[in-house]
Amino acid sequence: MRTQVAIVGAGPSGLLLGQLLAKAGIDAVILERQTPDYVLGRIRAGVLEQVTIDLMEEAGVSQRMHAEGLVHEGFDMLYQGQRKRVDLSKWTGGKKVMVYGQTEVTRDLMAARAAAGLTTIYEAANVQVHDFDGKNPRVTYEKDGQSHEIQCDFIAGCDGFHGVCRASAPRNAIKEFEKVYPFGWLGLLSDTPPVHHELIYVNSPRGFALCSQRSQTRSRYYLQVPLTDKIDEWTDDAFWQELKLRLDPEAAANLVTGPSIEKSIAPLRSFVTEPLRFGRMFLAGDAGHIVPPTGAKGLNLAATDVKYLFDGLVEYYKDGSEAGIDRYSELALARIWRAERFSWWFTQLMHRFPEDSEITQKFQNAELDYLMNSEAGLTSIAENYVGLPLDFSRNGLLKSRP
Ligand code: FAS
Ligand code: PHB
């Protein structure tokens, strides 16, 4: 088989790239090692930045998102028993975010790809990437007991943190930066109405908590837990009891509990690969970087990588110019590092660390008190949370409000 772009991974990165390429008339085949149901069953991100919303529109898959997504103009920060609102729209000149689960984003992209009759090979085993240092890269895989080969112009490594593409990059050509956090997030999904109409980020002496949502009738909650915790140790009752202990009295009283429909513990890490290009193979999304989910950046960073890569590939195929693909890694990494910094900073501010002493809680409360009562502080949080503009200039002054 031959295609122009072989995409490894049918998560949001691979599917969004495939959809954008298809709309631009560029042929792509997607290889995915799992089944569609397995991919949809992974409960992950919940908040879309404006840039991601715009990309869903550009990809022609935004109809259900606009119909069912929840537009949010702010969120609450709960610390020292007090809840303060970050008015995103006020501090960014009207920008907002959309609460719409990654599962739904993936479902919309899968449906569009299937409806267009585009090739996605699920349950592709032993995917391997070859000859990407030359002009004729290849991808091989096994399916139904047969070995297959795809010849292509480019390989897009959209295969996540544990994928094969980054692992196949020459070790002397890659540098990896990593910080692993000494705790995890225990997430619970329930068909219960959200405790509040907006998200609540909690810094409590007992640990971080987050009250999020998927719809008016489906909620997503997180608790910071030790890395040694096992999911079987957490009954639903234990989860709800601990969440109430971390919330303020009003939220604790309003919390509607119910049976979990999904419960999992995710580790937290900051991770970046440099560069994101190896000859004719590019890394995009979690294949190239990971952020702690505190800043709701993971899915959104994946989307902006895809946009930068897509624009470069269009320039190559339409104008015969390699300038866009040559610039991809540098352009994407500039935005990635700013999101990594925000996600790290927000995680440090909101979580309990094993080495913390009482003074650290005092520092965190003082920083939160300053930020929540400072125009500069609120603007800084808001402009990072809604997402930096795609064309932000690393040298120019970032203007958040007109
Ligand atoms: P993905 O990992 O989603 O997709 C990669 C795909 O490649 C997978 O389907 C995988 O099966 C496939 N693959 C891997 N190896 C392969 C191979 N060798 N051959 C073929 N296919 C292969 N982000 C947020 O913004 N907010 C959150 O709350 C949040 N929570 C998260 C919780 C968890 C447990 C995890 C792991 C991530 C979370 N994230 C969150 C980040 C997450 O949303 C990612 O940013 C997002 O899934 C990135 O999408 P992809 O880059 O497509 O990677
Ligand atoms: C979620 O709804 O899953 C979510 C929302 C905001 C975050 C992290 C996760 O910062």
Coordinates of N, CA and C in Angstrom, one line a residue, residues 7 9-24 28 30 48 51-62 105-106 108-110 112-113 118 158 284 299-310:
I7 N 0.1 7.7 9.4 CA -0.1 8.2 10.8 C -0.2 7.0 11.7
G9 N -1.2 5.8 15.3 CA -2.0 6.2 16.4 C -3.3 6.9 16.0
A10 N -4.4 6.3 16.6 CA -5.8 6.9 16.3 C -6.4 7.4 17.5
G11 N -5.6 8.2 18.3 CA -6.1 9.0 19.4 C -6.4 10.3 18.8
P12 N -6.7 11.3 19.6 CA -7.1 12.6 19.1 C -6.1 13.2 18.1
S13 N -4.8 13.1 18.4 CA -3.7 13.6 17.5 C -3.8 13.0 16.1
G14 N -3.8 11.7 16.0 CA -3.8 11.0 14.7 C -5.1 11.3 14.0
L15 N -6.2 11.2 14.7 CA -7.5 11.4 14.0 C -7.7 12.8 13.5
L16 N -7.2 13.8 14.3 CA -7.4 15.2 13.9 C -6.5 15.5 12.7
L17 N -5.3 15.0 12.7 CA -4.4 15.2 11.6 C -4.9 14.5 10.4
G18 N -5.5 13.3 10.5 CA -6.0 12.6 9.3 C -7.2 13.4 8.8
Q19 N -8.0 14.0 9.6 CA -9.2 14.7 9.2 C -8.8 16.0 8.5
L20 N -7.9 16.7 9.0 CA -7.4 18.0 8.4 C -6.8 17.7 7.0
L21 N -5.9 16.6 7.0 CA -5.3 16.3 5.7 C -6.3 15.9 4.7
A22 N -7.3 15.1 5.1 CA -8.3 14.7 4.1 C -9.1 15.9 3.5
K23 N -9.4 16.8 4.4 CA -10.1 18.0 3.9 C -9.2 18.8 2.9
A24 N -7.9 18.7 3.1 CA -6.9 19.4 2.2 C -6.6 18.5 1.0
A28 N -3.9 10.0 3.7 CA -3.3 9.5 4.9 C -3.9 8.2 5.3
I30 N -4.2 5.7 8.8 CA -3.9 5.7 10.2 C -3.8 4.2 10.7
L48 N -11.5 22.1 26.4 CA -10.9 22.5 25.1 C -10.6 24.0 25.1
V51 N -8.3 27.5 20.7 CA -7.6 27.0 19.5 C -8.0 25.6 19.1
T52 N -8.3 24.8 20.1 CA -8.8 23.4 19.8 C -10.2 23.5 19.2
I53 N -11.0 24.4 19.7 CA -12.4 24.5 19.2 C -12.3 25.0 17.7
D54 N -11.4 25.9 17.5 CA -11.3 26.4 16.1 C -10.8 25.3 15.2
L55 N -9.9 24.4 15.7 CA -9.4 23.3 14.9 C -10.5 22.3 14.6
M56 N -11.4 22.1 15.6 CA -12.5 21.1 15.3 C -13.4 21.7 14.2
E57 N -13.6 23.0 14.2 CA -14.4 23.7 13.2 C -13.6 23.6 11.8
E58 N -12.3 23.8 11.8 CA -11.6 23.7 10.6 C -11.6 22.3 10.0
A59 N -11.7 21.3 11.0 CA -11.7 19.9 10.5 C -13.1 19.5 10.1
G60 N -14.1 20.4 10.4 CA -15.5 20.1 10.0 C -16.2 19.1 10.9
V61 N -15.8 19.0 12.1 CA -16.4 18.1 13.1 C -16.8 18.8 14.4
S62 N -17.3 20.0 14.2 CA -17.6 20.8 15.5 C -19.1 20.8 15.8
V105 N -14.6 14.1 21.5 CA -13.8 14.6 20.4 C -13.3 13.5 19.6
T106 N -12.9 12.4 20.2 CA -12.4 11.2 19.5 C -13.6 10.6 18.7
D108 N -16.3 12.0 17.6 CA -16.6 12.8 16.4 C -15.7 12.6 15.3
L109 N -14.4 12.6 15.6 CA -13.3 12.4 14.6 C -13.4 11.0 13.9
M110 N -13.7 10.0 14.8 CA -13.8 8.6 14.2 C -15.0 8.5 13.3
A112 N -16.4 10.9 11.5 CA -16.2 11.7 10.3 C -15.3 10.9 9.3
R113 N -14.2 10.2 10.0 CA -13.3 9.4 9.1 C -14.0 8.3 8.5
L118 N -12.4 6.7 4.9 CA -10.9 6.8 4.9 C -10.4 5.6 5.7
C158 N 1.9 9.8 16.1 CA 0.8 10.3 17.0 C 0.4 9.2 17.9
A284 N 3.9 14.1 17.3 CA 2.9 15.1 17.6 C 2.1 14.6 18.8
L299 N -4.5 17.5 25.9 CA -5.2 17.4 24.6 C -5.0 18.6 23.8
N300 N -5.0 19.8 24.4 CA -4.9 21.0 23.6 C -3.6 21.2 23.0
L301 N -2.5 20.8 23.7 CA -1.2 20.8 23.1 C -1.1 19.9 21.9
A302 N -1.7 18.7 22.0 CA -1.7 17.8 20.9 C -2.4 18.4 19.7
A303 N -3.5 19.1 19.9 CA -4.2 19.7 18.8 C -3.4 20.8 18.1
T304 N -2.6 21.6 18.9 CA -1.8 22.6 18.3 C -0.6 22.1 17.6
D305 N 0.0 21.0 18.1 CA 1.1 20.3 17.4 C 0.5 19.9 16.0
V306 N -0.7 19.3 16.0 CA -1.2 18.8 14.8 C -1.5 20.0 13.8
K307 N -1.9 21.1 14.3 CA -2.1 22.3 13.4 C -0.8 22.7 12.8
Y308 N 0.2 22.8 13.6 CA 1.5 23.3 13.0 C 2.0 22.3 12.0
L309 N 1.9 21.0 12.3 CA 2.4 19.9 11.3 C 1.5 19.9 10.1
F310 N 0.2 20.0 10.3 CA -0.7 20.1 9.1 C -0.4 21.2 8.2

